[in-house]
PDB file of C-alpha atoms and ligand atoms in Angstrom:
ATOM      1  CA  UNK J   1       0.000   0.000   0.000  1.00  0.00           C
ATOM      2  CA  UNK J   2       1.285   3.477  -0.847  1.00  0.00           C
ATOM      3  CA  UNK J   3       1.822   6.349   1.581  1.00  0.00           C
ATOM      4  CA  UNK J   4      -0.283   8.648  -0.579  1.00  0.00           C
ATOM      5  CA  UNK J   5      -3.770   9.467   0.720  1.00  0.00           C
ATOM      6  CA  UNK J   6      -6.326   7.399  -1.189  1.00  0.00           C
ATOM      7  CA  UNK J   7      -8.853   9.161  -3.415  1.00  0.00           C
ATOM      8  CA  UNK J   8     -12.180   7.653  -4.438  1.00  0.00           C
ATOM      9  CA  UNK J   9     -13.956   9.512  -7.258  1.00  0.00           C
ATOM     10  CA  UNK J  10     -17.449   8.789  -8.564  1.00  0.00           C
ATOM     11  CA  UNK J  11     -18.234   9.401 -12.222  1.00  0.00           C
ATOM     12  CA  UNK J  12     -22.013   9.618 -12.557  1.00  0.00           C
ATOM     13  CA  UNK J  13     -21.722   9.935 -16.357  1.00  0.00           C
ATOM     14  CA  UNK J  14     -25.019  10.955 -18.038  1.00  0.00           C
ATOM     15  CA  UNK J  15     -27.200   9.820 -15.133  1.00  0.00           C
ATOM     16  CA  UNK J  16     -29.391  11.652 -12.588  1.00  0.00           C
ATOM     17  CA  UNK J  17     -31.601  14.667 -13.273  1.00  0.00           C
ATOM     18  CA  UNK J  18     -31.107  17.733 -11.064  1.00  0.00           C
ATOM     19  CA  UNK J  19     -33.463  16.523  -8.317  1.00  0.00           C
ATOM     20  CA  UNK J  20     -32.250  12.907  -8.534  1.00  0.00           C
ATOM     21  CA  UNK J  21     -28.687  14.186  -8.225  1.00  0.00           C
ATOM     22  CA  UNK J  22     -29.501  16.135  -5.071  1.00  0.00           C
ATOM     23  CA  UNK J  23     -31.129  13.042  -3.545  1.00  0.00           C
ATOM     24  CA  UNK J  24     -28.160  10.829  -4.455  1.00  0.00           C
ATOM     25  CA  UNK J  25     -25.722  13.370  -2.979  1.00  0.00           C
ATOM     26  CA  UNK J  26     -27.801  13.535   0.215  1.00  0.00           C
ATOM     27  CA  UNK J  27     -27.900   9.731   0.433  1.00  0.00           C
ATOM     28  CA  UNK J  28     -24.147   9.642   0.037  1.00  0.00           C
ATOM     29  CA  UNK J  29     -23.673  12.365   2.661  1.00  0.00           C
ATOM     30  CA  UNK J  30     -25.827  10.320   5.072  1.00  0.00           C
ATOM     31  CA  UNK J  31     -24.022   7.081   4.261  1.00  0.00           C
ATOM     32  CA  UNK J  32     -20.676   8.744   4.974  1.00  0.00           C
ATOM     33  CA  UNK J  33     -21.812  10.623   8.081  1.00  0.00           C
ATOM     34  CA  UNK J  34     -21.060   7.876  10.636  1.00  0.00           C
ATOM     35  CA  UNK J  35     -17.300   8.316  10.318  1.00  0.00           C
ATOM     36  CA  UNK J  36     -15.087  10.902   8.659  1.00  0.00           C
ATOM     37  CA  UNK J  37     -13.655   9.213   5.546  1.00  0.00           C
ATOM     38  CA  UNK J  38      -9.937   8.532   5.682  1.00  0.00           C
ATOM     39  CA  UNK J  39      -9.780   8.839   1.901  1.00  0.00           C
ATOM     40  CA  UNK J  40     -10.452  11.952  -0.156  1.00  0.00           C
ATOM     41  CA  UNK J  41     -13.792  11.636  -1.932  1.00  0.00           C
ATOM     42  CA  UNK J  42     -14.930  13.347  -5.140  1.00  0.00           C
ATOM     43  CA  UNK J  43     -18.330  13.204  -6.818  1.00  0.00           C
ATOM     44  CA  UNK J  44     -18.551  14.073 -10.538  1.00  0.00           C
ATOM     45  CA  UNK J  45     -22.187  14.696 -11.588  1.00  0.00           C
ATOM     46  CA  UNK J  46     -23.388  16.010 -14.954  1.00  0.00           C
ATOM     47  CA  UNK J  47     -22.990  19.791 -15.425  1.00  0.00           C
ATOM     48  CA  UNK J  48     -26.610  20.656 -14.619  1.00  0.00           C
ATOM     49  CA  UNK J  49     -26.397  18.812 -11.292  1.00  0.00           C
ATOM     50  CA  UNK J  50     -23.215  20.544 -10.079  1.00  0.00           C
ATOM     51  CA  UNK J  51     -24.954  23.445  -8.341  1.00  0.00           C
ATOM     52  CA  UNK J  52     -27.428  21.166  -6.563  1.00  0.00           C
ATOM     53  CA  UNK J  53     -24.711  18.788  -5.370  1.00  0.00           C
ATOM     54  CA  UNK J  54     -22.628  21.765  -4.263  1.00  0.00           C
ATOM     55  CA  UNK J  55     -25.601  22.838  -2.116  1.00  0.00           C
ATOM     56  CA  UNK J  56     -25.525  19.429  -0.406  1.00  0.00           C
ATOM     57  CA  UNK J  57     -21.768  19.747   0.194  1.00  0.00           C
ATOM     58  CA  UNK J  58     -22.214  23.220   1.680  1.00  0.00           C
ATOM     59  CA  UNK J  59     -25.400  22.891   3.709  1.00  0.00           C
ATOM     60  CA  UNK J  60     -25.159  19.236   4.789  1.00  0.00           C
ATOM     61  CA  UNK J  61     -21.408  19.555   5.347  1.00  0.00           C
ATOM     62  CA  UNK J  62     -20.940  16.499   3.121  1.00  0.00           C
ATOM     63  CA  UNK J  63     -17.409  15.047   3.180  1.00  0.00           C
ATOM     64  CA  UNK J  64     -16.805  15.078  -0.545  1.00  0.00           C
ATOM     65  CA  UNK J  65     -15.494  17.484  -3.166  1.00  0.00           C
ATOM     66  CA  UNK J  66     -17.185  18.377  -6.419  1.00  0.00           C
ATOM     67  CA  UNK J  67     -15.852  17.321  -9.816  1.00  0.00           C
ATOM     68  CA  UNK J  68     -17.024  17.885 -13.392  1.00  0.00           C
ATOM     69  CA  UNK J  69     -16.849  15.347 -16.219  1.00  0.00           C
ATOM     70  CA  UNK J  70     -15.558  17.661 -18.926  1.00  0.00           C
ATOM     71  CA  UNK J  71     -14.483  21.246 -19.675  1.00  0.00           C
ATOM     72  CA  UNK J  72     -13.590  23.435 -22.636  1.00  0.00           C
ATOM     73  CA  UNK J  73     -10.211  25.163 -22.687  1.00  0.00           C
ATOM     74  CA  UNK J  74     -11.273  28.615 -23.963  1.00  0.00           C
ATOM     75  CA  UNK J  75     -12.188  31.162 -21.275  1.00  0.00           C
ATOM     76  CA  UNK J  76     -15.427  32.405 -22.909  1.00  0.00           C
ATOM     77  CA  UNK J  77     -17.021  33.251 -26.250  1.00  0.00           C
ATOM     78  CA  UNK J  78     -18.800  31.685 -29.205  1.00  0.00           C
ATOM     79  CA  UNK J  79     -18.439  27.999 -28.298  1.00  0.00           C
ATOM     80  CA  UNK J  80     -22.045  26.868 -28.194  1.00  0.00           C
ATOM     81  CA  UNK J  81     -22.695  24.112 -25.714  1.00  0.00           C
ATOM     82  CA  UNK J  82     -19.330  24.305 -23.975  1.00  0.00           C
ATOM     83  CA  UNK J  83     -18.473  25.029 -20.322  1.00  0.00           C
ATOM     84  CA  UNK J  84     -15.382  26.956 -19.165  1.00  0.00           C
ATOM     85  CA  UNK J  85     -13.100  26.540 -16.157  1.00  0.00           C
ATOM     86  CA  UNK J  86     -14.470  29.740 -14.575  1.00  0.00           C
ATOM     87  CA  UNK J  87     -18.031  28.435 -14.928  1.00  0.00           C
ATOM     88  CA  UNK J  88     -17.019  25.242 -13.139  1.00  0.00           C
ATOM     89  CA  UNK J  89     -15.298  27.233 -10.400  1.00  0.00           C
ATOM     90  CA  UNK J  90     -18.347  29.460  -9.954  1.00  0.00           C
ATOM     91  CA  UNK J  91     -20.307  26.443  -8.672  1.00  0.00           C
ATOM     92  CA  UNK J  92     -17.564  25.144  -6.404  1.00  0.00           C
ATOM     93  CA  UNK J  93     -15.971  22.552  -8.698  1.00  0.00           C
ATOM     94  CA  UNK J  94     -12.448  21.614  -7.637  1.00  0.00           C
ATOM     95  CA  UNK J  95     -11.767  18.525  -9.820  1.00  0.00           C
ATOM     96  CA  UNK J  96     -12.516  17.728 -13.462  1.00  0.00           C
ATOM     97  CA  UNK J  97     -12.289  14.448 -15.385  1.00  0.00           C
ATOM     98  CA  UNK J  98     -10.547  14.803 -18.748  1.00  0.00           C
ATOM     99  CA  UNK J  99      -9.668  12.282 -21.432  1.00  0.00           C
ATOM    100  CA  UNK J 100     -12.268   9.700 -20.431  1.00  0.00           C
ATOM    101  CA  UNK J 101     -12.344   6.916 -23.031  1.00  0.00           C
ATOM    102  CA  UNK J 102     -16.031   7.601 -23.734  1.00  0.00           C
ATOM    103  CA  UNK J 103     -15.141  11.172 -24.724  1.00  0.00           C
ATOM    104  CA  UNK J 104     -12.162  10.009 -26.766  1.00  0.00           C
ATOM    105  CA  UNK J 105     -14.292   7.379 -28.580  1.00  0.00           C
ATOM    106  CA  UNK J 106     -17.757   8.940 -28.984  1.00  0.00           C
ATOM    107  CA  UNK J 107     -16.742  12.608 -29.221  1.00  0.00           C
ATOM    108  CA  UNK J 108     -13.412  12.122 -30.985  1.00  0.00           C
ATOM    109  CA  UNK J 109     -11.329  13.957 -28.400  1.00  0.00           C
ATOM    110  CA  UNK J 110      -7.662  13.874 -29.282  1.00  0.00           C
ATOM    111  CA  UNK J 111      -4.558  13.900 -27.125  1.00  0.00           C
ATOM    112  CA  UNK J 112      -4.028  17.508 -28.261  1.00  0.00           C
ATOM    113  CA  UNK J 113      -7.515  18.493 -27.003  1.00  0.00           C
ATOM    114  CA  UNK J 114      -6.837  16.783 -23.685  1.00  0.00           C
ATOM    115  CA  UNK J 115      -3.509  18.584 -23.362  1.00  0.00           C
ATOM    116  CA  UNK J 116      -5.297  21.951 -23.826  1.00  0.00           C
ATOM    117  CA  UNK J 117      -7.946  21.003 -21.260  1.00  0.00           C
ATOM    118  CA  UNK J 118      -5.265  19.934 -18.810  1.00  0.00           C
ATOM    119  CA  UNK J 119      -3.396  23.238 -19.144  1.00  0.00           C
ATOM    120  CA  UNK J 120      -6.583  25.300 -18.836  1.00  0.00           C
ATOM    121  CA  UNK J 121      -7.670  23.464 -15.672  1.00  0.00           C
ATOM    122  CA  UNK J 122      -4.259  23.779 -14.026  1.00  0.00           C
ATOM    123  CA  UNK J 123      -4.160  27.494 -14.844  1.00  0.00           C
ATOM    124  CA  UNK J 124      -7.601  27.865 -13.240  1.00  0.00           C
ATOM    125  CA  UNK J 125      -6.623  25.905 -10.125  1.00  0.00           C
ATOM    126  CA  UNK J 126      -8.952  22.949 -10.849  1.00  0.00           C
ATOM    127  CA  UNK J 127      -7.418  19.479 -10.405  1.00  0.00           C
ATOM    128  CA  UNK J 128      -7.551  17.421 -13.610  1.00  0.00           C
ATOM    129  CA  UNK J 129      -8.404  13.718 -13.233  1.00  0.00           C
ATOM    130  CA  UNK J 130      -6.597  12.687 -16.391  1.00  0.00           C
ATOM    131  CA  UNK J 131      -7.879   9.372 -17.765  1.00  0.00           C
ATOM    132  CA  UNK J 132      -5.905   6.956 -19.887  1.00  0.00           C
ATOM    133  CA  UNK J 133      -6.316   3.326 -20.869  1.00  0.00           C
ATOM    134  CA  UNK J 134      -6.060   0.845 -23.681  1.00  0.00           C
ATOM    135  CA  UNK J 135      -8.651  -1.059 -25.711  1.00  0.00           C
ATOM    136  CA  UNK J 136      -8.775  -4.848 -25.613  1.00  0.00           C
ATOM    137  CA  UNK J 137      -6.923  -5.371 -28.916  1.00  0.00           C
ATOM    138  CA  UNK J 138      -4.042  -3.219 -27.685  1.00  0.00           C
ATOM    139  CA  UNK J 139      -3.778  -5.346 -24.538  1.00  0.00           C
ATOM    140  CA  UNK J 140      -4.051  -8.556 -26.555  1.00  0.00           C
ATOM    141  CA  UNK J 141      -1.111  -7.310 -28.630  1.00  0.00           C
ATOM    142  CA  UNK J 142       0.766  -6.635 -25.345  1.00  0.00           C
ATOM    143  CA  UNK J 143       1.146  -2.966 -26.308  1.00  0.00           C
ATOM    144  CA  UNK J 144      -0.838  -1.643 -23.331  1.00  0.00           C
ATOM    145  CA  UNK J 145       2.060  -0.137 -21.369  1.00  0.00           C
ATOM    146  CA  UNK J 146       3.500   1.722 -24.371  1.00  0.00           C
ATOM    147  CA  UNK J 147       0.022   2.886 -25.372  1.00  0.00           C
ATOM    148  CA  UNK J 148      -0.793   4.364 -21.966  1.00  0.00           C
ATOM    149  CA  UNK J 149       2.652   5.918 -21.567  1.00  0.00           C
ATOM    150  CA  UNK J 150       2.177   7.668 -24.927  1.00  0.00           C
ATOM    151  CA  UNK J 151      -1.246   8.995 -23.834  1.00  0.00           C
ATOM    152  CA  UNK J 152       0.217  10.423 -20.625  1.00  0.00           C
ATOM    153  CA  UNK J 153       3.177  12.026 -22.390  1.00  0.00           C
ATOM    154  CA  UNK J 154       0.882  13.651 -24.957  1.00  0.00           C
ATOM    155  CA  UNK J 155      -1.585  14.929 -22.344  1.00  0.00           C
ATOM    156  CA  UNK J 156       1.211  16.405 -20.226  1.00  0.00           C
ATOM    157  CA  UNK J 157       3.293  17.931 -22.992  1.00  0.00           C
ATOM    158  CA  UNK J 158       4.446  21.375 -21.829  1.00  0.00           C
ATOM    159  CA  UNK J 159       2.758  20.931 -18.429  1.00  0.00           C
ATOM    160  CA  UNK J 160       4.559  21.674 -15.192  1.00  0.00           C
ATOM    161  CA  UNK J 161       3.154  21.643 -11.663  1.00  0.00           C
ATOM    162  CA  UNK J 162       4.579  22.727  -8.338  1.00  0.00           C
ATOM    163  CA  UNK J 163       2.589  20.406  -6.091  1.00  0.00           C
ATOM    164  CA  UNK J 164       1.709  16.753  -6.696  1.00  0.00           C
ATOM    165  CA  UNK J 165      -1.848  17.385  -5.477  1.00  0.00           C
ATOM    166  CA  UNK J 166      -2.554  19.578  -8.508  1.00  0.00           C
ATOM    167  CA  UNK J 167      -3.016  16.473 -10.696  1.00  0.00           C
ATOM    168  CA  UNK J 168      -4.660  13.026 -10.516  1.00  0.00           C
ATOM    169  CA  UNK J 169      -4.293  10.248 -13.106  1.00  0.00           C
ATOM    170  CA  UNK J 170      -6.879   7.503 -13.656  1.00  0.00           C
ATOM    171  CA  UNK J 171      -5.849   4.304 -15.438  1.00  0.00           C
ATOM    172  CA  UNK J 172      -9.007   2.847 -16.954  1.00  0.00           C
ATOM    173  CA  UNK J 173      -8.554  -0.081 -19.341  1.00  0.00           C
ATOM    174  CA  UNK J 174     -11.424   0.361 -21.820  1.00  0.00           C
ATOM    175  CA  UNK J 175     -12.258  -3.346 -21.854  1.00  0.00           C
ATOM    176  CA  UNK J 176     -13.012  -3.132 -18.128  1.00  0.00           C
ATOM    177  CA  UNK J 177     -15.274  -0.046 -18.134  1.00  0.00           C
ATOM    178  CA  UNK J 178     -18.902  -0.877 -17.464  1.00  0.00           C
ATOM    179  CA  UNK J 179     -18.358  -4.454 -18.632  1.00  0.00           C
ATOM    180  CA  UNK J 180     -18.112  -6.223 -15.293  1.00  0.00           C
ATOM    181  CA  UNK J 181     -14.675  -7.460 -16.480  1.00  0.00           C
ATOM    182  CA  UNK J 182     -12.082  -6.073 -14.081  1.00  0.00           C
ATOM    183  CA  UNK J 183      -8.367  -5.960 -14.536  1.00  0.00           C
ATOM    184  CA  UNK J 184      -6.519  -7.872 -11.843  1.00  0.00           C
ATOM    185  CA  UNK J 185      -4.727  -5.817  -9.182  1.00  0.00           C
ATOM    186  CA  UNK J 186      -1.480  -6.998 -10.822  1.00  0.00           C
ATOM    187  CA  UNK J 187      -2.630  -5.701 -14.241  1.00  0.00           C
ATOM    188  CA  UNK J 188      -3.430  -2.355 -12.647  1.00  0.00           C
ATOM    189  CA  UNK J 189      -0.141  -2.195 -10.752  1.00  0.00           C
ATOM    190  CA  UNK J 190       1.893  -2.926 -13.888  1.00  0.00           C
ATOM    191  CA  UNK J 191       0.408   0.048 -15.750  1.00  0.00           C
ATOM    192  CA  UNK J 192       0.149   2.398 -12.751  1.00  0.00           C
ATOM    193  CA  UNK J 193       3.851   1.841 -12.000  1.00  0.00           C
ATOM    194  CA  UNK J 194       4.695   2.652 -15.625  1.00  0.00           C
ATOM    195  CA  UNK J 195       2.534   5.786 -15.370  1.00  0.00           C
ATOM    196  CA  UNK J 196       4.469   6.894 -12.289  1.00  0.00           C
ATOM    197  CA  UNK J 197       7.774   6.418 -14.119  1.00  0.00           C
ATOM    198  CA  UNK J 198       6.395   8.474 -16.991  1.00  0.00           C
ATOM    199  CA  UNK J 199       5.286  11.203 -14.584  1.00  0.00           C
ATOM    200  CA  UNK J 200       8.845  11.318 -13.265  1.00  0.00           C
ATOM    201  CA  UNK J 201      10.097  12.008 -16.784  1.00  0.00           C
ATOM    202  CA  UNK J 202       7.418  14.614 -17.503  1.00  0.00           C
ATOM    203  CA  UNK J 203       7.118  16.369 -14.126  1.00  0.00           C
ATOM    204  CA  UNK J 204      10.161  15.363 -12.052  1.00  0.00           C
ATOM    205  CA  UNK J 205      10.697  12.488  -9.635  1.00  0.00           C
ATOM    206  CA  UNK J 206       9.533  14.301  -6.478  1.00  0.00           C
ATOM    207  CA  UNK J 207       6.240  15.361  -8.017  1.00  0.00           C
ATOM    208  CA  UNK J 208       5.687  11.899  -9.552  1.00  0.00           C
ATOM    209  CA  UNK J 209       6.066  10.290  -6.139  1.00  0.00           C
ATOM    210  CA  UNK J 210       3.131  12.322  -4.788  1.00  0.00           C
ATOM    211  CA  UNK J 211       0.661  12.267  -7.720  1.00  0.00           C
ATOM    212  CA  UNK J 212      -2.266   9.944  -7.081  1.00  0.00           C
ATOM    213  CA  UNK J 213      -2.843   7.300  -9.735  1.00  0.00           C
ATOM    214  CA  UNK J 214      -6.294   5.679  -9.597  1.00  0.00           C
ATOM    215  CA  UNK J 215      -7.640   2.478 -11.115  1.00  0.00           C
ATOM    216  CA  UNK J 216     -11.013   2.500 -12.872  1.00  0.00           C
ATOM    217  CA  UNK J 217     -13.058  -0.194 -14.585  1.00  0.00           C
ATOM    218  CA  UNK J 218     -15.898  -2.137 -12.920  1.00  0.00           C
ATOM    219  CA  UNK J 219     -14.491  -1.322  -9.476  1.00  0.00           C
ATOM    220  CA  UNK J 220     -16.984  -2.231  -6.740  1.00  0.00           C
ATOM    221  CA  UNK J 221     -17.133  -2.900  -2.990  1.00  0.00           C
ATOM    222  CA  UNK J 222     -16.112  -6.534  -3.452  1.00  0.00           C
ATOM    223  CA  UNK J 223     -12.931  -5.923  -5.427  1.00  0.00           C
ATOM    224  CA  UNK J 224     -11.594  -2.495  -4.440  1.00  0.00           C
ATOM    225  CA  UNK J 225      -9.432  -3.718  -1.550  1.00  0.00           C
ATOM    226  CA  UNK J 226      -7.196  -5.792  -3.848  1.00  0.00           C
ATOM    227  CA  UNK J 227      -6.375  -2.723  -5.962  1.00  0.00           C
ATOM    228  CA  UNK J 228      -5.702  -0.484  -2.992  1.00  0.00           C
ATOM    229  CA  UNK J 229      -3.132  -2.924  -1.634  1.00  0.00           C
ATOM    230  CA  UNK J 230      -0.912  -2.209  -4.607  1.00  0.00           C
ATOM    231  CA  UNK J 231       2.004   0.198  -4.206  1.00  0.00           C
ATOM    232  CA  UNK J 232       1.165   2.410  -7.194  1.00  0.00           C
ATOM    233  CA  UNK J 233      -2.648   2.361  -7.017  1.00  0.00           C
ATOM    234  CA  UNK J 234      -3.880   5.251  -4.883  1.00  0.00           C
ATOM    235  CA  UNK J 235      -7.635   4.950  -5.232  1.00  0.00           C
ATOM    236  CA  UNK J 236     -10.384   4.378  -7.762  1.00  0.00           C
ATOM    237  CA  UNK J 237     -12.481   6.157 -10.369  1.00  0.00           C
ATOM    238  CA  UNK J 238     -15.877   4.503 -10.047  1.00  0.00           C
ATOM    239  CA  UNK J 239     -18.660   4.601 -12.634  1.00  0.00           C
ATOM    240  CA  UNK J 240     -21.659   2.309 -12.109  1.00  0.00           C
ATOM    241  CA  UNK J 241     -21.121   1.669  -8.409  1.00  0.00           C
ATOM    242  CA  UNK J 242     -21.030   5.416  -7.662  1.00  0.00           C
ATOM    243  CA  UNK J 243     -24.758   5.615  -8.511  1.00  0.00           C
ATOM    244  CA  UNK J 244     -25.664   3.518  -5.471  1.00  0.00           C
ATOM    245  CA  UNK J 245     -24.855   5.570  -2.367  1.00  0.00           C
ATOM    246  CA  UNK J 246     -24.394   2.564  -0.070  1.00  0.00           C
ATOM    247  CA  UNK J 247     -21.983   0.849  -2.514  1.00  0.00           C
ATOM    248  CA  UNK J 248     -19.957   3.992  -3.081  1.00  0.00           C
ATOM    249  CA  UNK J 249     -19.815   4.725   0.663  1.00  0.00           C
ATOM    250  CA  UNK J 250     -18.663   1.153   1.290  1.00  0.00           C
ATOM    251  CA  UNK J 251     -15.851   1.637  -1.227  1.00  0.00           C
ATOM    252  CA  UNK J 252     -14.851   4.880   0.495  1.00  0.00           C
ATOM    253  CA  UNK J 253     -14.854   3.157   3.863  1.00  0.00           C
ATOM    254  CA  UNK J 254     -12.645   0.360   2.529  1.00  0.00           C
ATOM    255  CA  UNK J 255     -10.109   2.911   1.277  1.00  0.00           C
TER     256      UNK J 255
HETATM  257  C1  PEP C 301     -15.729   4.984 -15.604  1.00  0.00           C
HETATM  258  O1  PEP C 301     -16.424   5.166 -16.572  1.00  0.00           O
HETATM  259  O2  PEP C 301     -14.950   5.881 -15.253  1.00  0.00           O
HETATM  260  C2  PEP C 301     -15.813   3.698 -14.916  1.00  0.00           C
HETATM  261  C3  PEP C 301     -14.779   3.299 -14.253  1.00  0.00           C
HETATM  262  O3  PEP C 301     -16.991   2.992 -15.053  1.00  0.00           O
HETATM  263  P1  PEP C 301     -17.383   1.594 -14.351  1.00  0.00           P
HETATM  264  O4  PEP C 301     -16.934   1.676 -12.911  1.00  0.00           O
HETATM  265  O5  PEP C 301     -18.863   1.508 -14.478  1.00  0.00           O
HETATM  266  O6  PEP C 301     -16.650   0.522 -15.083  1.00  0.00           O
END
């Protein structure tokens, strides 16, 4: 197990209307109220739910931070449908997922786009949760480490940070997302260790040692402990299981 503080982040994806999101956030706040979590916790609802979930964080003193699922790198202007860093900050968002495989696949986001998003978030003081991960054919060809290393290098090109807590990485093998097929803890450790070595090249060894690298892909209460035992796995990015407050709270409590 690493000395870095664990982080458990929930990615609600395109689920929960505004009022459903408030209820889910309240359920999570209640489920976590019996003991202060030892891990850092982040909840990433859809954009329209951010303000409502922020209200729960503020008024119910909920022990989790607010994250978005996407951002646009320009500060303002004629970019219909997009959301800026300042808009996210104005509703209390402190983390933002970028480079999720669903955005890369369905919305054709490139490494260059993700690099611009990463720089814009860091400049705004929002912590990027930078996702990476290979498809099944890449793993079958045993190219997964090189593939992920290349994604990280491209996303971090020209990026420098002063504090390791300014950035989070999430390794999410695509074949394990929402499929019920999980990577083994050893699979996750192999790639997360390679990510940390890459971070040392891109950002310096001291920073790399402190950056949290999460595993994501069908993580649930029954399997999270095995991942968290690994030296280079510092938490989880959780999709499906984050929509059930009791499951997500159980994962937080196991961290
Ligand atoms: C995700 O999409 O970030 C994710 C990890 O999803 P799931 O946990 O449902 O596999």
